mmCIF file of C-alpha atoms in Angstrom:
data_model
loop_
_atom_site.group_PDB
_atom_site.id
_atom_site.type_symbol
_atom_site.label_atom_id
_atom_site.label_comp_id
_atom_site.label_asym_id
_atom_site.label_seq_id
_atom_site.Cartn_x
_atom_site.Cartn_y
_atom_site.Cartn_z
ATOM 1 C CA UNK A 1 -12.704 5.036 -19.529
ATOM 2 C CA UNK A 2 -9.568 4.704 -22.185
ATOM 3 C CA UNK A 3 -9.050 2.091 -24.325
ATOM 4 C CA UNK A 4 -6.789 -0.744 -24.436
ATOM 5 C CA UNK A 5 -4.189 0.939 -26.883
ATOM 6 C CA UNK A 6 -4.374 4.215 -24.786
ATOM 7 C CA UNK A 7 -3.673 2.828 -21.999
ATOM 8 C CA UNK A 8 -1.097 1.010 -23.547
ATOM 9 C CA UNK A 9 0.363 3.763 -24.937
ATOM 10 C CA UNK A 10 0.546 5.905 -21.578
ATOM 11 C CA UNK A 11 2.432 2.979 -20.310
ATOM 12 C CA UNK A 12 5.103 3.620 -23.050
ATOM 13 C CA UNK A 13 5.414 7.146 -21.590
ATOM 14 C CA UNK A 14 6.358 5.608 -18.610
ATOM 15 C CA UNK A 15 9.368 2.820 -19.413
ATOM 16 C CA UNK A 16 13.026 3.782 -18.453
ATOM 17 C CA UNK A 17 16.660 2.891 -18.520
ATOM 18 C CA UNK A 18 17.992 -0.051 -16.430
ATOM 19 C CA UNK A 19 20.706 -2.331 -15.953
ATOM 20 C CA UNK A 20 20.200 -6.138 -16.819
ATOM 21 C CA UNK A 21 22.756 -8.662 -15.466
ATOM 22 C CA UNK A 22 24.407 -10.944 -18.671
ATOM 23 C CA UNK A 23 25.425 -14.027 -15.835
ATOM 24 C CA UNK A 24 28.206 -16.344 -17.416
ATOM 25 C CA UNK A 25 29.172 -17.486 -21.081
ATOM 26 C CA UNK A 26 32.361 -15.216 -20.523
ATOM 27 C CA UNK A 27 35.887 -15.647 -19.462
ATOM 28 C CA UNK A 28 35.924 -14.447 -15.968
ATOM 29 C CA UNK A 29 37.947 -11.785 -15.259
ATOM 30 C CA UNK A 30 41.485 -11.488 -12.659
ATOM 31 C CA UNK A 31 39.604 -9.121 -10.252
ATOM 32 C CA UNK A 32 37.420 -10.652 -7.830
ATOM 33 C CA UNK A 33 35.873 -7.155 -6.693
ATOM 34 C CA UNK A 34 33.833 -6.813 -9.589
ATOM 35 C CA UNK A 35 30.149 -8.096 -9.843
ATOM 36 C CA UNK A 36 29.166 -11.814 -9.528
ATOM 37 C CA UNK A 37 26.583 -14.065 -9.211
ATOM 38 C CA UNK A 38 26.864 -16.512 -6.375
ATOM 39 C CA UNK A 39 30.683 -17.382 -5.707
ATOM 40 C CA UNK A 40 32.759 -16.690 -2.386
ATOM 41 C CA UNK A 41 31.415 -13.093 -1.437
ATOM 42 C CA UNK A 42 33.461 -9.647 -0.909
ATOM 43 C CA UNK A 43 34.010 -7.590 2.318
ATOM 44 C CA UNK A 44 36.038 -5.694 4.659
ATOM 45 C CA UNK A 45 39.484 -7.013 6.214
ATOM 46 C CA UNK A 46 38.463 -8.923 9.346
ATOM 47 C CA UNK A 47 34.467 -9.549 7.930
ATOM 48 C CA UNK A 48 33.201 -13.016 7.409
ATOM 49 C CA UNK A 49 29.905 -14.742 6.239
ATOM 50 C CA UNK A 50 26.680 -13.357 8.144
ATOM 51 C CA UNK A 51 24.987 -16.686 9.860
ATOM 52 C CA UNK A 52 21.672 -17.887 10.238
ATOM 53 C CA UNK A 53 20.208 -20.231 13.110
ATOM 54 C CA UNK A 54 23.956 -20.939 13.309
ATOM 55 C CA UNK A 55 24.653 -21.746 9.773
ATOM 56 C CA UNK A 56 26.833 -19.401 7.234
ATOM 57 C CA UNK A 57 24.848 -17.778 4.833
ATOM 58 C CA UNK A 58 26.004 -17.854 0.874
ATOM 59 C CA UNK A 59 26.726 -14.893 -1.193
ATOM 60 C CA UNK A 60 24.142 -14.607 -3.787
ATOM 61 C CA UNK A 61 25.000 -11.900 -5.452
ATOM 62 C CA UNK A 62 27.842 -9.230 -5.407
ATOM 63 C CA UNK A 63 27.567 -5.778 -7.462
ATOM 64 C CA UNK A 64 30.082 -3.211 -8.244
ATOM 65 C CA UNK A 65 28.491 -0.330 -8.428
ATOM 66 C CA UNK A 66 30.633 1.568 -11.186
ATOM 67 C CA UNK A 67 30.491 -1.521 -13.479
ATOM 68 C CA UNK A 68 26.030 -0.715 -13.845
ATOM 69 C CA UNK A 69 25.411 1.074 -17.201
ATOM 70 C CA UNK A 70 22.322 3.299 -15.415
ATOM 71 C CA UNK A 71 23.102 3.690 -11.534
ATOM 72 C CA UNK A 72 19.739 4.531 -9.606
ATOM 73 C CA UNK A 73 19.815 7.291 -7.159
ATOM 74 C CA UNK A 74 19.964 5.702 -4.242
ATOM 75 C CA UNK A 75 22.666 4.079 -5.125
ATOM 76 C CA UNK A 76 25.498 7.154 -5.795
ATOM 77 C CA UNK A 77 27.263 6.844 -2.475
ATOM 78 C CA UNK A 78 27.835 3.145 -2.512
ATOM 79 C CA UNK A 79 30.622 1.587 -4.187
ATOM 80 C CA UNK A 80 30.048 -1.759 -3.843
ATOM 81 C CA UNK A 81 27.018 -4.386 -2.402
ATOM 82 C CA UNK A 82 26.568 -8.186 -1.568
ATOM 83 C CA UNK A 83 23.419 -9.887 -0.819
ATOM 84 C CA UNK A 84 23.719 -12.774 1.384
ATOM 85 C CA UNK A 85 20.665 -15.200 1.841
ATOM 86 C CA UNK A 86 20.532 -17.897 3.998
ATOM 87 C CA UNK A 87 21.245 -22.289 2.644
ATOM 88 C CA UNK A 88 17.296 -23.482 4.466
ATOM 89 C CA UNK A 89 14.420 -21.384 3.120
ATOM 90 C CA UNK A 90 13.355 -18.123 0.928
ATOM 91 C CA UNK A 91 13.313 -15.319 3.508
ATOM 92 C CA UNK A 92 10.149 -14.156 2.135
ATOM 93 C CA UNK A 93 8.530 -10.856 4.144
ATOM 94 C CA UNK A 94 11.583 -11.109 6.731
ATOM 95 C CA UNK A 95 13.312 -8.037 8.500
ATOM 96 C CA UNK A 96 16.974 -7.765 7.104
ATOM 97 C CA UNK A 97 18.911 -9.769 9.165
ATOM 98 C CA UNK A 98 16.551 -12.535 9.788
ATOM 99 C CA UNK A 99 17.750 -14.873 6.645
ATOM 100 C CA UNK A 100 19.408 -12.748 4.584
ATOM 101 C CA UNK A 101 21.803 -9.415 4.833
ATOM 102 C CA UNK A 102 22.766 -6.706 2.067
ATOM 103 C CA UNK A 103 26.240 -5.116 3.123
ATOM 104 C CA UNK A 104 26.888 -1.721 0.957
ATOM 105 C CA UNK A 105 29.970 -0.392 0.841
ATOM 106 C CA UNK A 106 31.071 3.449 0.130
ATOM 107 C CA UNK A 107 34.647 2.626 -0.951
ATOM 108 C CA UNK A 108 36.174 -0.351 -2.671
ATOM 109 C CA UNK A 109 39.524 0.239 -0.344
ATOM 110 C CA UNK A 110 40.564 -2.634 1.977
ATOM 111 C CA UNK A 111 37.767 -5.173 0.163
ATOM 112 C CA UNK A 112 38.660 -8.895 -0.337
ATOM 113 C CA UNK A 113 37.743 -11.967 -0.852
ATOM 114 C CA UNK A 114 35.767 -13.264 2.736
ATOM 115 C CA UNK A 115 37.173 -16.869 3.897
ATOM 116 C CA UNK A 116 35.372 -19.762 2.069
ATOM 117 C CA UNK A 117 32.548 -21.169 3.906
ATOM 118 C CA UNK A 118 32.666 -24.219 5.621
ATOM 119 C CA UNK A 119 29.276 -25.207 3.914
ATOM 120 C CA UNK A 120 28.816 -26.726 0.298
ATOM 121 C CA UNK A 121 28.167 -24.248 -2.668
ATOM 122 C CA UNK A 122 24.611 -24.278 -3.190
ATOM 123 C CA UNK A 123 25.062 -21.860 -6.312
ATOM 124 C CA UNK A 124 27.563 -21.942 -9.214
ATOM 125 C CA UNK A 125 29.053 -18.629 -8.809
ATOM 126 C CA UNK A 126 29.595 -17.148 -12.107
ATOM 127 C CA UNK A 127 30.662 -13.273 -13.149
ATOM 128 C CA UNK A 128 28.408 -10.524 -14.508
ATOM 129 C CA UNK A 129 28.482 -8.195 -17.519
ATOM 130 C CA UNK A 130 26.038 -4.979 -17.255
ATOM 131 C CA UNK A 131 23.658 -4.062 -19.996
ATOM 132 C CA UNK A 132 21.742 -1.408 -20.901
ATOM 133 C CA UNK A 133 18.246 -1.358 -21.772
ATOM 134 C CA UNK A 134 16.511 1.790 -22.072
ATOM 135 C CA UNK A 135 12.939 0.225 -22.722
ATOM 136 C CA UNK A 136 12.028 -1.625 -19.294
ATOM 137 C CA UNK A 137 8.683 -1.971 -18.459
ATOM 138 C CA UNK A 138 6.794 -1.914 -15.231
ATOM 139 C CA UNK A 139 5.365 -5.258 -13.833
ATOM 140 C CA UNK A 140 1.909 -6.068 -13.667
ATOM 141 C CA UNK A 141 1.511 -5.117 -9.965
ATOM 142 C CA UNK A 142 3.594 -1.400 -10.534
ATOM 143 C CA UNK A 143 1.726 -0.469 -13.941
ATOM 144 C CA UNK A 144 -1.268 -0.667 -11.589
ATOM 145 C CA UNK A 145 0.695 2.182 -9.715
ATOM 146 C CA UNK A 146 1.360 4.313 -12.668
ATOM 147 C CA UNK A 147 -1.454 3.756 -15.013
ATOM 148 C CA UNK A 148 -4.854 2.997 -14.513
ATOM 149 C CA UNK A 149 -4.889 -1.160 -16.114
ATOM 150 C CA UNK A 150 -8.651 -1.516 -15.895
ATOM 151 C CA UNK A 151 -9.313 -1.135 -19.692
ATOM 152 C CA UNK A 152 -6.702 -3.999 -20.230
ATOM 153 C CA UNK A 153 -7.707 -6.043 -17.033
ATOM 154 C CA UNK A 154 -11.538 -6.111 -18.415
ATOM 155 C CA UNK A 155 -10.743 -6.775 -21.668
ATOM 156 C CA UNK A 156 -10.898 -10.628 -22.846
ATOM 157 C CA UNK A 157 -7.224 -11.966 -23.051
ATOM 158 C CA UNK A 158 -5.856 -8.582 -22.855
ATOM 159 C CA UNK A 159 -4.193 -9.240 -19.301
ATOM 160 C CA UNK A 160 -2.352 -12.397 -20.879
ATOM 161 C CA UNK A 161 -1.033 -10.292 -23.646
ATOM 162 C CA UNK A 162 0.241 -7.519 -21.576
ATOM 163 C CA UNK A 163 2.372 -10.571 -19.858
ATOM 164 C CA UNK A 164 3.248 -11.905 -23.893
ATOM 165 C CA UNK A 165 4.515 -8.025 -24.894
ATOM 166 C CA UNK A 166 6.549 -8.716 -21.547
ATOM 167 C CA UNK A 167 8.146 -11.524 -22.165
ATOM 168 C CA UNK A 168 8.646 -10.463 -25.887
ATOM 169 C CA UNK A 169 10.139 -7.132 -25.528
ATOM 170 C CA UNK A 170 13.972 -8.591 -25.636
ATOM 171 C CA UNK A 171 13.129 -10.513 -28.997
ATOM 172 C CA UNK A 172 11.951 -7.812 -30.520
ATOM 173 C CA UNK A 173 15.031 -5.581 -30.594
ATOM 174 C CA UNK A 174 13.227 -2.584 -30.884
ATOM 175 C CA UNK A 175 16.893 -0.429 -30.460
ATOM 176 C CA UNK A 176 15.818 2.489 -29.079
ATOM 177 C CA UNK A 177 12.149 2.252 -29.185
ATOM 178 C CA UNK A 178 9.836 4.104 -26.585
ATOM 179 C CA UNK A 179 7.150 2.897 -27.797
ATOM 180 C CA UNK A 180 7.457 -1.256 -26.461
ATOM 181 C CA UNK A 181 3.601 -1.616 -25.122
ATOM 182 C CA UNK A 182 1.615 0.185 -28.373
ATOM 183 C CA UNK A 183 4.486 -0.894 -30.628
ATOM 184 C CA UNK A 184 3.312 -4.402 -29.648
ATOM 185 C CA UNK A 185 -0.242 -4.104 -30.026
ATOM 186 C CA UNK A 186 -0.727 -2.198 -33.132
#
């Protein structure tokens, strides 16, 4: 069986680049079609809210597409997504549809505003600026996935301190570092 520091150190081989959502502390900016969190909601002409057990959802979150700093794969076509949820419980394990709805969009032509809902805000909506990180690190449940974690699982207070490094990584500023996990430990 490895060792804690191998193990950690084959997770390092495994972090990548991702996109991390700055929410507020910045003027917002003039065009609406750009990526929020919370506010009114974006679609098509002639679209409105999507409804549950009669009830308008809320926009929860609205993402332009070109505005992400590392754009996964299955995301090249689309332009443009909102994720609606619904105002009366966490849709937890639910088919889309049944509480909440993701509409992607493959052009940003003929988007708008949708009307205002009828219902109160339940969210602050506020705008979003895209960073890059090119150190993120699988959670607990996917490093299981990737990496065998019984050397750290087994080891006395070695499962809390994988969630510490965690937590720690965007104190550290390790700019540019690959190495986040062994970096940590050693």
């Amino acid at each position: 069986m490895k060792s804690v520091k191998e193990t950690y150190e084959e997770l390092d081989l495994h972090l990548k680049e991702a996109s991390v959502a700055k929410i507020g502390g910045f003027r917002p900016p003039e065009d609406k079609i750009t990526s929020w969190f919370g506010g009114q909601g974006i679609g098509s002409k002639g679209e409105v809210l999507p409804t549950y057990k009669g009830k308008e959802m809320f926009c929860l979150l609205q993402v332009k597409i070109s505005e992400l700093p590392v754009i996964p794969p299955e995301l090249q076509k689309t332009k443009f997504l909102v994720v609606f949820t619904n105002r009366e419980e966490l849709p937890f394990d639910k088919p889309h549809g049944e509480g909440w709805e993701i509409r992607e969009y493959e052009s940003l032509d003929d988007l708008q505003l949708l009307p205002k809902s009828k219902e109160p805000d339940l969210i602050k909506g506020f705008p979003i600026q895209w960073n890059k990180v090119v150190d993120d690190t699988p959670d607990w449940e996917n490093a299981w996935d990737i990496v065998d974690m019984t050397p750290i699982n087994e080891s006395d207070g070695e499962d809390e301190n994988f969630f510490m490094i965690i937590i720690a990584i965007p104190e550290l500023n390790l700019e540019g570092s690959r190495n986040v996990f062994s970096t940590v430990i050693t």
